[in-house]
């Protein structure tokens, strides 16, 4: 046998979020509960296909006549509709370009490659805490990562003063990764007024904002959540948005996302597109079509868009209802810890305040899976598992 180049490798650590799914699937406890990965589930525990998606797929079945490659930047009509969803129908699109990417994660990686190898940026600042995969994605692109203050020491509210002090200290030419809404993992967002101050501070300090927008519609509404982007747009400064339709279209497995680069003028925008396309071509060549075609079909139809918005509202309302149920269930158990802050958090996640030992105990003794940081996917709760979760939390506190 030839000598092995692989045998000296050690097993890699499981992924902090997706690795939990594998562990959950291997758990033989019939009462196990998966509150790890950020996936919406309905009352019956199913991640449903939205009705607007089903209708769009039927239309595509009839009308699609080719599966030939897309352009490097994806479907042109998709790009236009993404920009309208982010910024409204009347936006001046001339200084912006959009690339269709494989999910929001694909957008983040292309953005990282573009920033490092085309723009010459060297460092990106991440909120503390942030999504468990942000650091790895940007490091893989060759960027150094550092963190800015975000969650206050109470673990329940934004430390806005600390955040602004951190931003003021970021050197010009660095990049800051911001979460537009439904902050992952905390569910704690800045207010509209605070977003204006954040945008102004980035502009003053010469810091480039890269806005991760994976949960549009899950906080207060499709348009309401996009308010976070407006101060960046009105400032006339450069910024980037990595958006995703995994959650708000339920298109997780289709990998549908977008990278939008906003420049100061249209000539610069064209140059940014040419370089971002190089980053795509050397990575996955061009994006998959089906998910983008579904989104473009829905957003290109007034009726299907209205249906989509109502389906997003139903998911959002259900999650907010579950937050209230959870808090009420803890109160009824006369829990010594005040969990009322969970009602104020937004999006799929709640930062429960449970420590890694308690998280471990929930998993080992109750087969309840949540992320090590204490992040609970509220969207995975339902009337049959919520009481079990509350009893188990009471035991590990
Ligand atoms: C999550 O945070 O659970 C989701 O964004 C899924 C993922 O890829 O980690």
Tab-separated table of N, CA and C and ligand atoms in Angstrom, residues 15 17-18 36-39 105 131-133 184 214-215 247 252 255 349 371 375 377, ligand 1:
chain	number	residue	atom	x	y	z
A	15	UNK	N	-19.753	20.264	14.205
A	15	UNK	CA	-20.196	21.654	14.077
A	15	UNK	C	-21.087	22.006	15.269
A	17	UNK	N	-23.577	23.823	15.619
A	17	UNK	CA	-25.033	23.846	15.401
A	17	UNK	C	-25.483	22.622	14.609
A	18	UNK	N	-24.915	22.418	13.410
A	18	UNK	CA	-25.376	21.299	12.579
A	18	UNK	C	-24.965	19.954	13.180
A	36	UNK	N	-32.107	22.999	18.515
A	36	UNK	CA	-30.767	23.456	18.130
A	36	UNK	C	-30.785	24.317	16.881
A	37	UNK	N	-30.714	23.675	15.735
A	37	UNK	CA	-30.568	24.423	14.479
A	37	UNK	C	-31.766	25.351	14.242
A	38	UNK	N	-31.484	26.523	13.650
A	38	UNK	CA	-32.513	27.529	13.426
A	38	UNK	C	-33.409	27.194	12.252
A	39	UNK	N	-34.382	26.336	12.505
A	39	UNK	CA	-35.332	25.918	11.481
A	39	UNK	C	-36.733	26.081	12.076
A	105	UNK	N	-25.051	31.843	3.897
A	105	UNK	CA	-23.664	31.487	4.213
A	105	UNK	C	-22.788	31.653	2.980
A	131	UNK	N	-23.301	34.521	15.582
A	131	UNK	CA	-23.597	33.199	15.006
A	131	UNK	C	-22.330	32.341	15.061
A	132	UNK	N	-22.476	31.090	15.479
A	132	UNK	CA	-21.318	30.229	15.727
A	132	UNK	C	-20.442	30.020	14.485
A	133	UNK	N	-20.969	30.281	13.297
A	133	UNK	CA	-20.201	30.023	12.070
A	133	UNK	C	-19.549	31.278	11.477
A	184	UNK	N	-28.652	36.735	15.944
A	184	UNK	CA	-28.352	35.328	16.179
A	184	UNK	C	-27.032	35.254	16.945
A	214	UNK	N	-30.551	37.527	7.679
A	214	UNK	CA	-31.030	36.164	7.417
A	214	UNK	C	-32.467	35.942	7.873
A	215	UNK	N	-33.043	36.926	8.585
A	215	UNK	CA	-34.355	36.687	9.202
A	215	UNK	C	-35.355	37.778	8.873
A	247	UNK	N	-35.016	31.071	5.714
A	247	UNK	CA	-35.999	31.073	6.798
A	247	UNK	C	-37.330	31.653	6.332
A	252	UNK	N	-34.750	26.279	3.086
A	252	UNK	CA	-33.453	25.925	3.665
A	252	UNK	C	-32.596	25.075	2.711
A	255	UNK	N	-30.918	26.422	-0.700
A	255	UNK	CA	-29.769	27.317	-0.616
A	255	UNK	C	-29.978	28.568	-1.475
A	349	UNK	N	-34.566	32.840	17.819
A	349	UNK	CA	-33.735	32.413	18.939
A	349	UNK	C	-33.968	33.184	20.219
A	371	UNK	N	-28.184	24.815	21.661
A	371	UNK	CA	-26.795	25.145	21.340
A	371	UNK	C	-26.034	25.472	22.634
A	375	UNK	N	-28.449	29.038	23.496
A	375	UNK	CA	-29.422	29.500	22.502
A	375	UNK	C	-30.500	28.438	22.288
A	377	UNK	N	-33.876	27.402	20.042
A	377	UNK	CA	-34.686	27.712	18.861
A	377	UNK	C	-36.153	27.685	19.276
B	1	LIG	C1	-28.605	28.566	12.757
B	1	LIG	O1	-27.986	29.515	13.257
B	1	LIG	O2	-29.043	27.613	13.427
B	1	LIG	C2	-28.892	28.565	11.285
B	1	LIG	O3	-28.438	29.735	10.716
B	1	LIG	C3	-28.420	27.351	10.591
B	1	LIG	C4	-26.934	27.280	10.464
B	1	LIG	O4	-26.460	27.095	9.346
B	1	LIG	O5	-26.203	27.376	11.470
